[in-house]
Coordinates of C-alpha atoms in Angstrom, one line a residue:
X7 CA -101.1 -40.5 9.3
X8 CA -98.7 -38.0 7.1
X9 CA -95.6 -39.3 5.3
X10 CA -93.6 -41.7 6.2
X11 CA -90.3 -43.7 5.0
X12 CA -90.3 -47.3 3.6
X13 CA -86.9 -47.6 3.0
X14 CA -85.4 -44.6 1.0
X15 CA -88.9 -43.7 -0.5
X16 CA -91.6 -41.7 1.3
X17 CA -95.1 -42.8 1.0
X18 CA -98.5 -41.6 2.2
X19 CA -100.7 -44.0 4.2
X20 CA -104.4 -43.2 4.7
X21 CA -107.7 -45.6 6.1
X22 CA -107.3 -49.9 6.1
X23 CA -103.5 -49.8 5.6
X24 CA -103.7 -48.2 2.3
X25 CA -100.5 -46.6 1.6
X26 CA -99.5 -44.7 -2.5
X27 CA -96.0 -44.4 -2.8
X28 CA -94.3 -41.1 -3.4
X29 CA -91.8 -40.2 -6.4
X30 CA -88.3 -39.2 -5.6
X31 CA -88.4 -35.7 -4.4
X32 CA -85.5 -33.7 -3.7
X33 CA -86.8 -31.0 -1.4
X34 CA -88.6 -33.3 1.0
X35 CA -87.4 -36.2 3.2
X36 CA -84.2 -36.1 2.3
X37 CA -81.1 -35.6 4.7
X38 CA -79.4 -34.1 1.8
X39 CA -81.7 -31.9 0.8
X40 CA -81.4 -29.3 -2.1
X41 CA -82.0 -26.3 -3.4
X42 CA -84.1 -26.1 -6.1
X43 CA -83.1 -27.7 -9.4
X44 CA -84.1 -26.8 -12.8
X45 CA -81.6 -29.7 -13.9
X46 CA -83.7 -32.3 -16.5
X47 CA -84.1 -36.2 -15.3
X48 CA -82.4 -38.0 -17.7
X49 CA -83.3 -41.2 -18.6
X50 CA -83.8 -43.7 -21.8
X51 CA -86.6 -45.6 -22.7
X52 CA -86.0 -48.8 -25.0
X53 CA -89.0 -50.2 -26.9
X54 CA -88.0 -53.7 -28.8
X55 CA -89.7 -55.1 -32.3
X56 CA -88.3 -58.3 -33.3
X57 CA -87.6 -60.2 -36.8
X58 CA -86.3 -57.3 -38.9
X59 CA -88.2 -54.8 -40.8
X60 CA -89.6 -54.5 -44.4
X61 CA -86.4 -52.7 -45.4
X62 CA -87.8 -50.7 -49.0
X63 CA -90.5 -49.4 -47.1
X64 CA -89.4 -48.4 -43.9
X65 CA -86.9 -45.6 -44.2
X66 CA -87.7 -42.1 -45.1
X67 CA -86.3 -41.2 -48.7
X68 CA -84.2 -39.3 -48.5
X69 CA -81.0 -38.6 -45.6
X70 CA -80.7 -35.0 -43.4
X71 CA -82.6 -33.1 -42.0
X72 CA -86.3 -34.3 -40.8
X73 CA -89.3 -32.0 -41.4
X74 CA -92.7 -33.0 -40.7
X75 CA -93.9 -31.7 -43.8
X76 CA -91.1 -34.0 -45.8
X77 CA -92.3 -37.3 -43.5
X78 CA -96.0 -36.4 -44.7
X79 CA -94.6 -36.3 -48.7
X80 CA -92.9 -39.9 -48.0
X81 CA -96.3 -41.3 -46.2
X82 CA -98.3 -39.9 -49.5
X83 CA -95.9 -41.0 -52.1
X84 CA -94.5 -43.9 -50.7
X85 CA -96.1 -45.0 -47.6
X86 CA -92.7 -45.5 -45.5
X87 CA -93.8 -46.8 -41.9
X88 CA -91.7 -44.0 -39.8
X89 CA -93.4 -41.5 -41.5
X90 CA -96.2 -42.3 -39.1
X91 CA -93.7 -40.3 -36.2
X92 CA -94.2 -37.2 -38.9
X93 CA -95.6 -35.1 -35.7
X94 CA -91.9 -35.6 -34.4
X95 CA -89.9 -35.1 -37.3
X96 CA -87.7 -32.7 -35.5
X97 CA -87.0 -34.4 -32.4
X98 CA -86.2 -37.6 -33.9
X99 CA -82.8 -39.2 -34.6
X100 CA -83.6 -42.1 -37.2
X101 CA -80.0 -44.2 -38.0
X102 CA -79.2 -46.0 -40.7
X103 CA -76.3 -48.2 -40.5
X104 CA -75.9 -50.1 -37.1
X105 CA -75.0 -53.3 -37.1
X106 CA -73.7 -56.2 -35.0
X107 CA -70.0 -57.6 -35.2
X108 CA -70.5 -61.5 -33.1
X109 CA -72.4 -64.4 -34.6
X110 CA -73.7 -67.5 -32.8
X111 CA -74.0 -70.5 -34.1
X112 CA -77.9 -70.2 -33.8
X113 CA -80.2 -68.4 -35.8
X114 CA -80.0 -64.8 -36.7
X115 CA -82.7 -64.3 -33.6
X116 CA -80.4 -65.8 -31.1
X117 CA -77.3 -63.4 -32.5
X118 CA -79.7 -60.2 -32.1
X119 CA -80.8 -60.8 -28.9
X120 CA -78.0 -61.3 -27.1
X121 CA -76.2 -58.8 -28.3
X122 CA -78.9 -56.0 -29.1
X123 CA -78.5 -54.2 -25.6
X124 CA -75.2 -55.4 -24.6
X125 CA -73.3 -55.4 -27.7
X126 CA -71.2 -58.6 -25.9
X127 CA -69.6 -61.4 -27.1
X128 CA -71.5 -64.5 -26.8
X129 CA -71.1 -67.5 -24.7
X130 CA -69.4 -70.4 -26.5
X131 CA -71.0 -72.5 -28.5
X132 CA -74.9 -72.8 -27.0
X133 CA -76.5 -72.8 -30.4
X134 CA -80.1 -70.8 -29.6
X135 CA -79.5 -70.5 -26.4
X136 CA -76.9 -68.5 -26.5
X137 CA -76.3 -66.0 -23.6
X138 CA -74.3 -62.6 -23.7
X139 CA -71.0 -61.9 -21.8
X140 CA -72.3 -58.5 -20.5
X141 CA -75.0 -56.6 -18.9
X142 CA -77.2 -54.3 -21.3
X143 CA -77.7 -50.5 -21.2
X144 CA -80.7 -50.4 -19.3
X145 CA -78.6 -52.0 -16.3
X146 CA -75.5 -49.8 -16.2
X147 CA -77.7 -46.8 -16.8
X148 CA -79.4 -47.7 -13.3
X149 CA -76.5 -48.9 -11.9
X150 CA -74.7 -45.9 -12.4
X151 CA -77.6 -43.3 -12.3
X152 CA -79.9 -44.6 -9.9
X153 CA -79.9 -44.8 -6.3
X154 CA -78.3 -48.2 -4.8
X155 CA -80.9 -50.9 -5.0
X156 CA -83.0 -49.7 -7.5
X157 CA -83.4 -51.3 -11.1
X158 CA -84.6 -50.5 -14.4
X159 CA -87.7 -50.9 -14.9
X160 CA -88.5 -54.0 -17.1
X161 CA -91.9 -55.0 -19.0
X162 CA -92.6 -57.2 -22.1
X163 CA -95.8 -57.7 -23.7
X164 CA -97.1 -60.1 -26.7
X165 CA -96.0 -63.3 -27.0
X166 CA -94.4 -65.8 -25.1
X167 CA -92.4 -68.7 -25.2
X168 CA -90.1 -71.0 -24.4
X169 CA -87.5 -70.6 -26.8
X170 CA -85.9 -67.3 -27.3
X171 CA -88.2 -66.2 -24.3
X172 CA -86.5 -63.0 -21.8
X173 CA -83.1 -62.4 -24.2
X174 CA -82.5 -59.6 -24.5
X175 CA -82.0 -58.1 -20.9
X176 CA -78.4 -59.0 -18.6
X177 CA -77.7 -57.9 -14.7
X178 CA -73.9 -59.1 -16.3
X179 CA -72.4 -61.7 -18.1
X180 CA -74.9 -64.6 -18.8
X181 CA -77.1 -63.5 -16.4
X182 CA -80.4 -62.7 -18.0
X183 CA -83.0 -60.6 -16.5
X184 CA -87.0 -60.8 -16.9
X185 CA -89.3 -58.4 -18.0
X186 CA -92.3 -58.3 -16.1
X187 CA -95.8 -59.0 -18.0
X188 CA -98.4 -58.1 -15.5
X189 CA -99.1 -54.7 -15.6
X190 CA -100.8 -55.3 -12.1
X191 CA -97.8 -56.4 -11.4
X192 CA -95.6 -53.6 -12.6
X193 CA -98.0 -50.8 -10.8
X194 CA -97.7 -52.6 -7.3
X195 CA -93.8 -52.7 -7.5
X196 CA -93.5 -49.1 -9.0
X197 CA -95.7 -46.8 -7.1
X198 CA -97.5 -49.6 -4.3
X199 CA -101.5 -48.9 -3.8
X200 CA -100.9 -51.0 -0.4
X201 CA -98.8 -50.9 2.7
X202 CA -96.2 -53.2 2.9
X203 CA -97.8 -55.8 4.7
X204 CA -100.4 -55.8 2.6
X205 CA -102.9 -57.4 4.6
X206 CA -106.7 -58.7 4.0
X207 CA -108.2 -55.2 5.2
X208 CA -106.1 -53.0 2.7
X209 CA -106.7 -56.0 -0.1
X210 CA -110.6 -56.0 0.5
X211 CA -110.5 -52.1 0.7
X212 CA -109.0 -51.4 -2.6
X213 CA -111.8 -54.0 -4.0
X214 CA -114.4 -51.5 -2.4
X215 CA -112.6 -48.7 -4.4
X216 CA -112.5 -50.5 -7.1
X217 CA -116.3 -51.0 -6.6
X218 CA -117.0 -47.5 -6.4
X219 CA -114.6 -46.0 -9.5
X220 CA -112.7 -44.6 -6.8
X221 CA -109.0 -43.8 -6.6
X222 CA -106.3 -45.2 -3.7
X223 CA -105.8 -40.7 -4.3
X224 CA -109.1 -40.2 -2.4
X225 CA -108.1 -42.1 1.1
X226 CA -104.5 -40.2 1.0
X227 CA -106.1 -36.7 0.0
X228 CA -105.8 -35.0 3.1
X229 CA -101.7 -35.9 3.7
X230 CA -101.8 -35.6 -0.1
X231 CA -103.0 -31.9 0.3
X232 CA -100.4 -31.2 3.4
X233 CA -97.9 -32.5 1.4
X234 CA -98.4 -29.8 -1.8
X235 CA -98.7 -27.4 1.0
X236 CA -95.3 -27.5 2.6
X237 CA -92.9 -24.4 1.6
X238 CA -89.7 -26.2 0.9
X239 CA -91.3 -27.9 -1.9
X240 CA -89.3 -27.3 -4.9
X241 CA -91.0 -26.6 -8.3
X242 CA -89.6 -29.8 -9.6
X243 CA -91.4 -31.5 -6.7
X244 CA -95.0 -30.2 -7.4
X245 CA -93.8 -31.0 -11.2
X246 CA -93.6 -34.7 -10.3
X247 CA -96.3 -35.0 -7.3
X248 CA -99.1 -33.4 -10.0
X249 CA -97.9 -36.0 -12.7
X250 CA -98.0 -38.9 -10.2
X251 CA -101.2 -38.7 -8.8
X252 CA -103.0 -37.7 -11.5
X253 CA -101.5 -40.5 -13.5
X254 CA -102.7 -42.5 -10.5
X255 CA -105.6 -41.9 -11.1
X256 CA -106.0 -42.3 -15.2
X257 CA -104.4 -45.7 -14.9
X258 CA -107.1 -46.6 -12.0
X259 CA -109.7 -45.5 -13.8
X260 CA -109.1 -46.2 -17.9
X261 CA -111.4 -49.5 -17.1
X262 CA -114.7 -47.0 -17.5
X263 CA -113.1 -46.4 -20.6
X264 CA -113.0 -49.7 -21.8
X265 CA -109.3 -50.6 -21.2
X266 CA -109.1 -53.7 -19.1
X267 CA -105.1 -53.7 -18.1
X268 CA -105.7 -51.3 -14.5
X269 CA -104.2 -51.9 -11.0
X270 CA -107.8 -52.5 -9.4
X271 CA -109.4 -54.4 -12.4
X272 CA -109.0 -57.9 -14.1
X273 CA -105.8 -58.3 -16.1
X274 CA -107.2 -59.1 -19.6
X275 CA -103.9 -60.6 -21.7
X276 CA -105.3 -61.2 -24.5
X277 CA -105.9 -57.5 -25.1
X278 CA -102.4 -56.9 -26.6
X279 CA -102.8 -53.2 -27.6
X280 CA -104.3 -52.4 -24.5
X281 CA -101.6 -54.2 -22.4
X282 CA -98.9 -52.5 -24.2
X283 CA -100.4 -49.0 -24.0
X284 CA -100.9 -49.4 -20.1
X285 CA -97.3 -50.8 -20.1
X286 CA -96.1 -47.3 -21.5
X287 CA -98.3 -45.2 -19.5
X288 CA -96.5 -47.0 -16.3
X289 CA -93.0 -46.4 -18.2
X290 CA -94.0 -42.7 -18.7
X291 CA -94.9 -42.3 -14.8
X292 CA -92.3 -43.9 -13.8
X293 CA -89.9 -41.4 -15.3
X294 CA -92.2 -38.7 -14.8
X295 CA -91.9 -39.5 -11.0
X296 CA -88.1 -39.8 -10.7
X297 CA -88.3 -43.9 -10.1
X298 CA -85.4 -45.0 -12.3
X299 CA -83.3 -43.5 -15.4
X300 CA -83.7 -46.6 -17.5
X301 CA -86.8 -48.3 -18.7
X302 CA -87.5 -51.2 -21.6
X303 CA -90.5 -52.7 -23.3
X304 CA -89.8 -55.9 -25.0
X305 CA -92.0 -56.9 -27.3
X306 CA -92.6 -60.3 -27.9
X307 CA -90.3 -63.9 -27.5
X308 CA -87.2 -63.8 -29.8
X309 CA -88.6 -64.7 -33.1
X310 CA -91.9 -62.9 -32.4
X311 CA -95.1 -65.3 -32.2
X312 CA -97.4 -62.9 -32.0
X313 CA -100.5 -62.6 -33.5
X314 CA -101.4 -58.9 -34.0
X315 CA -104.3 -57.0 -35.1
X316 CA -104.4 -54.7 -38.4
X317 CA -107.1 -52.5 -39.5
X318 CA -109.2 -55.2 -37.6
X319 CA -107.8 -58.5 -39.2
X320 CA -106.1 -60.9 -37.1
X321 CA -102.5 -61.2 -39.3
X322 CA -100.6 -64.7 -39.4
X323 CA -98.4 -65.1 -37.0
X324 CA -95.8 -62.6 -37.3
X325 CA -92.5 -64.4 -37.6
X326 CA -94.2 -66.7 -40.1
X327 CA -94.7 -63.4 -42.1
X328 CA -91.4 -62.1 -41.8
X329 CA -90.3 -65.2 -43.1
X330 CA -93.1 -64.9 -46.0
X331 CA -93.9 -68.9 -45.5
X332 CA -96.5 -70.3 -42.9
X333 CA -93.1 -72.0 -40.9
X334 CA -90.5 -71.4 -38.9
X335 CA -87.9 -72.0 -41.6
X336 CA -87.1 -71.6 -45.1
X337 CA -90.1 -73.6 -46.8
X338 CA -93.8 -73.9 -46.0
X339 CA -96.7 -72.6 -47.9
X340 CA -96.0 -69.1 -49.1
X341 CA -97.8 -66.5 -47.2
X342 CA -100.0 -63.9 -50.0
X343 CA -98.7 -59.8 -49.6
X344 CA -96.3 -61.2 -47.0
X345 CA -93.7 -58.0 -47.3
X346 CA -97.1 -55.7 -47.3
X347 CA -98.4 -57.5 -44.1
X348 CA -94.4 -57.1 -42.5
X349 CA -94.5 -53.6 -43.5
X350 CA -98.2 -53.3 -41.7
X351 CA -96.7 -54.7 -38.5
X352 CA -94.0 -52.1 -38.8
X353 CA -96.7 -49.3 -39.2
X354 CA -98.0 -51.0 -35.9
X355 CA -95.3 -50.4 -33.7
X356 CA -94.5 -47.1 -35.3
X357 CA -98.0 -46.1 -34.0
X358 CA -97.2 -48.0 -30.5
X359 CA -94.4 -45.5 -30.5
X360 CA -96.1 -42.3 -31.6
X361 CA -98.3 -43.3 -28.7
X362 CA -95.5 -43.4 -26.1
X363 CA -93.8 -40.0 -27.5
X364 CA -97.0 -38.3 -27.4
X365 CA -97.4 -39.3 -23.7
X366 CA -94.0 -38.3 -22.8
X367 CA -94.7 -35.2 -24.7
X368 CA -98.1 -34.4 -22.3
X369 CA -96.2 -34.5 -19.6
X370 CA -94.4 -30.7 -18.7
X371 CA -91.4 -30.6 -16.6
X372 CA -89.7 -27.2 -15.4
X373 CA -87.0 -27.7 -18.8
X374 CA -89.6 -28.5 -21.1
X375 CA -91.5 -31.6 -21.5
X376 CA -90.5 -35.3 -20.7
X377 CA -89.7 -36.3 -24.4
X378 CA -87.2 -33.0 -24.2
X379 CA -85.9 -34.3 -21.0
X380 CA -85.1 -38.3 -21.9
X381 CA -84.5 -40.2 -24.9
X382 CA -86.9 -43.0 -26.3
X383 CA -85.5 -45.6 -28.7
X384 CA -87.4 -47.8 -31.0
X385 CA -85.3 -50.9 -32.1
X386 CA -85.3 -54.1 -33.8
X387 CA -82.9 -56.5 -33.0
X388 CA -82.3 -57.8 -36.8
X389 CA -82.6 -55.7 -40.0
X390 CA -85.2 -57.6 -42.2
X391 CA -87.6 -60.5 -43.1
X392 CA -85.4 -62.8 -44.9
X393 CA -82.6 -63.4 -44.5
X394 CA -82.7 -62.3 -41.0
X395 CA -79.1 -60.4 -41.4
X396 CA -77.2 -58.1 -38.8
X397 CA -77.3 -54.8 -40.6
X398 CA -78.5 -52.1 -41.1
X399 CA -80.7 -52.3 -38.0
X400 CA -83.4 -50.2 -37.5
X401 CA -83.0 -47.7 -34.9
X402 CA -85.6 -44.9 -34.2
X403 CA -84.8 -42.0 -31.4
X404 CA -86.8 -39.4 -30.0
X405 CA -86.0 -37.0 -27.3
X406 CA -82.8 -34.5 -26.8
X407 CA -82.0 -36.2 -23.3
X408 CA -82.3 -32.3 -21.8
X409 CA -80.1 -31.2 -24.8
X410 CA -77.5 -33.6 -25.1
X411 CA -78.7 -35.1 -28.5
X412 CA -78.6 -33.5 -31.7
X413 CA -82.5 -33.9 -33.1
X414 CA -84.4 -34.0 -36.5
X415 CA -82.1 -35.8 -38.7
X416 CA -82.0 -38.8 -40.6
X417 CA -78.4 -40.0 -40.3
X418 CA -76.6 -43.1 -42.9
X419 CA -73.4 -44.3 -42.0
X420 CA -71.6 -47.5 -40.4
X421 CA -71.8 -48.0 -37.2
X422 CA -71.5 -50.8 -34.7
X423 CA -74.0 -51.4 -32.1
X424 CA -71.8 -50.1 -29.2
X425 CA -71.5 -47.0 -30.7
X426 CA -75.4 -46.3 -30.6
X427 CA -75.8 -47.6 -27.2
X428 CA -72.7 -45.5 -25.8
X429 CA -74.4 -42.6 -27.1
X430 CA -77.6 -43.1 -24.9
X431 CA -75.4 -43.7 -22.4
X432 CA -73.1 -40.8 -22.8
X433 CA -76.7 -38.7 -23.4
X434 CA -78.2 -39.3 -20.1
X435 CA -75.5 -38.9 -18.1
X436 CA -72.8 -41.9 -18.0
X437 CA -69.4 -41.7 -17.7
X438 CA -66.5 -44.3 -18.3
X439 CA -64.1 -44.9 -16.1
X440 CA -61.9 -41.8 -16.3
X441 CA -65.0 -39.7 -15.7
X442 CA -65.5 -39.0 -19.4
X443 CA -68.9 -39.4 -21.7
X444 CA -69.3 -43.2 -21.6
X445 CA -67.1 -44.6 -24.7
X446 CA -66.7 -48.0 -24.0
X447 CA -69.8 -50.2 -23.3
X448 CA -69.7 -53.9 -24.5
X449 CA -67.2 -56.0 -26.2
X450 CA -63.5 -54.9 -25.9
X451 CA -62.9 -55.6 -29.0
X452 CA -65.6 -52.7 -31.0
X453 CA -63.7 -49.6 -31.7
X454 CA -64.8 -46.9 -29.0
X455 CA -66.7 -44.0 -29.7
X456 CA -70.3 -42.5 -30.2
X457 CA -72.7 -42.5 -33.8
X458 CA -71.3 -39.2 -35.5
X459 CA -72.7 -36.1 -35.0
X460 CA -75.7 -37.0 -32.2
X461 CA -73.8 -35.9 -29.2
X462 CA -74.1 -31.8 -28.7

């Protein structure tokens, strides 16, 4: 059988009901269809760290322009944890001075996560439960980007819990959205390795793939290879096609590698850095592939739990380090090199997203390659250990969103959060209301306006 539709998307279907969905393609299957485009996808990538940073050590040292040689010097001299993105120096945006302008009556955690995405008012007086009076970027990117029905896509890794749990993620006011923690999970709903019925012959057949270290690519070949064939198929097209299937197949197949976290192998949770490097591969392909133009990775609950791993030692758990006592408040025992082990953490998720920019990076699209063509943010959603205060939070960029952003600076300044997050917005393509570069996202009463300088 060749392609066929499942609702708006195309998919291939080979033997046992085995179907792998197809990207968006804009020469094929489409009533509408175009010439070819050399036009970027835009789209924005949010990657969340919780409980603040270790402020002295986590800037570079000096403000302007970013070279790689410079972030090197800071890494020797002074050990600052972005100098880890050094490799990117010039297509980074790292801003200094965003910060919030609501307050809960909860703890600083509750006030950033409501309001790290949204920048909304909160609802009343709910203490640390406290829900936001507005979507968050991710949503009104899709809303307004995407095609009707789809969503951002939505994944969160490390800890979990009960309190401060999904917070940071709104379909509109008070209405919090999930990220989804499967990465099994995530693969199925993104690119689908079965039909839509998916019945007990497709289920035991991708087992016997599985089995054999084969790919749901080998039973589709033949359409697969009638598809690439076709004349109308624009340049873009083959672009996206190449990167899906292939990254079909590396995320089938990483288990021979030693990576647990794959569509046809056992989820393995407890492998953290695996989970959330499999999580960004699926991010990557999914933008690759034209499946949405927004995309976030929260990591861990609201004031993070999680345990993670550093030059192979198992740290304390994290929010007890950012709050340098083994407790969830002001007083417990005092935890030893507790501002060292906060700025370790920081180094970690620098490196978690180094590894995401260098996959975006490795992936070439007819304008460049996918970190030229979209814009991936690395934020915290409160500005240090103690006290847990509201500014200056850390926010990290990468990626000229197809030349929209100004790169390889290191910008100070004072800036309130809708500022930042109306310049994503405005970068990959939102408007306001009157058709203009989107302004006015999240509380009415913030100033409108855009971080000085980013926009080109």
């Amino acid at each position: 059988m060749t392609q066929q539709r499942w609702g708006r998307r195309l998919f291939l279907q080979g033997a046992a009901g085995i179907t792998v969905l197809l990207p968006v393609l804009e020469s094929v299957g489409r009533k509408e269809a175009k010439a070819q485009s050399t036009e970027p996808h835009r789209f924005a990538i949010f990657m969340r760290q919780g409980n603040g940073v270790e402020q002295g050590s986590f800037w570079p040292t000096a403000a302007g322009a970013l070279t790689t040689a410079g972030m090197n010097a800071d890494a020797s001299a002074s050990d600052r944890a972005v100098s880890v993105l050094a490799p990117f120096a010039s297509r980074l945006n790292i801003v200094r001075g965003i910060k919030y302008n609501h307050s809960g009556p909860g703890c600083g955690h509750a006030d950033g996560c409501f309001q790290a995405l949204t920048a909304a008012d909160k609802d009343g007086n709910n203490a640390n439960e406290t829900l936001a009076l507005g979507p968050s970027i991710d949503w009104i990117i899709s809303q307004k980007l995407d095609e009707p029905g789809v969503e951002p896509v939505s994944l969160y890794a490390g800890a979990t819990s009960s309190f401060l749990g999904d917070v940071i993620l709104y379909r509109g006011s008070k209405e919090r959205r999930a990220g989804e923690r499967d990465p099994k999970n995530a693969y199925q709903r993104l690119f689908g390795s079965v039909s839509p019925g998916d019945d007990d012959e497709a289920a035991a057949a991708l087992k016997r793939l599985a089995a054999q270290r084969k790919s749901v690519n080998d039973v589709v070949r033949a359409q697969m290879q009638a598809l690439l064939a076709r004349p109308e198929l624009s340049k873009s097209d083959r672009t996206r096609l190449d990167a899906h299937f292939t990254a079909i197949r590396d995320l089938e197949t990483s288990v021979a590698n030693g990576c647990t976290i794959t569509p046809l192998a056992d989820y393995n949770p407890s492998d953290l850095d695996a989970t959330i490097r499999t999580e960004m591969d699926l991010i990557v392909l999914a933008m690759a592939c034209g499946k949405s133009h927004a995309a976030t990775l929260c990591i861990g609950n609201g004031n993070d739990q999680t345990q993670y791993t550093v030059d192979g030692q198992v740290l304390e758990r994290y929010h007890h380090i950012s709050h340098r006592v083994r407790s969830d408040g002001a007083t417990g025992e005092a935890i030893p090199d507790a501002e060292l082990q906060h700025h370790k953490v920081d180094k970690k998720f620098a490196g978690y997203f180094k590894y995401l920019l260098e996959k975006l990076d490795s992936i070439e699209t007819p304008t460049g390659t996918l970190l030229d063509d979209g814009v991936a943010a690395w934020f915290n959603d409160l500005s240090d250990g103690p006290p847990h205060g509201s500014r200056p939070l850390p926010w990290v960029l990468a990626g000229g969103a197809g030349g929209a952003l100004s790169t390889g600076q290191y910008r100070q300044g004072d800036w309130t959060i809708n500022k930042m997050l109306n310049t994503i917005g405005a970068a990959v393509g939102v408007k306001n209301d009157a058709g203009a570069p989107l302004d006015d996202f999240g509380d009415a009463g913030y100033q409108k306006g855009h971080i000085d300088g980013m926009l080109t």
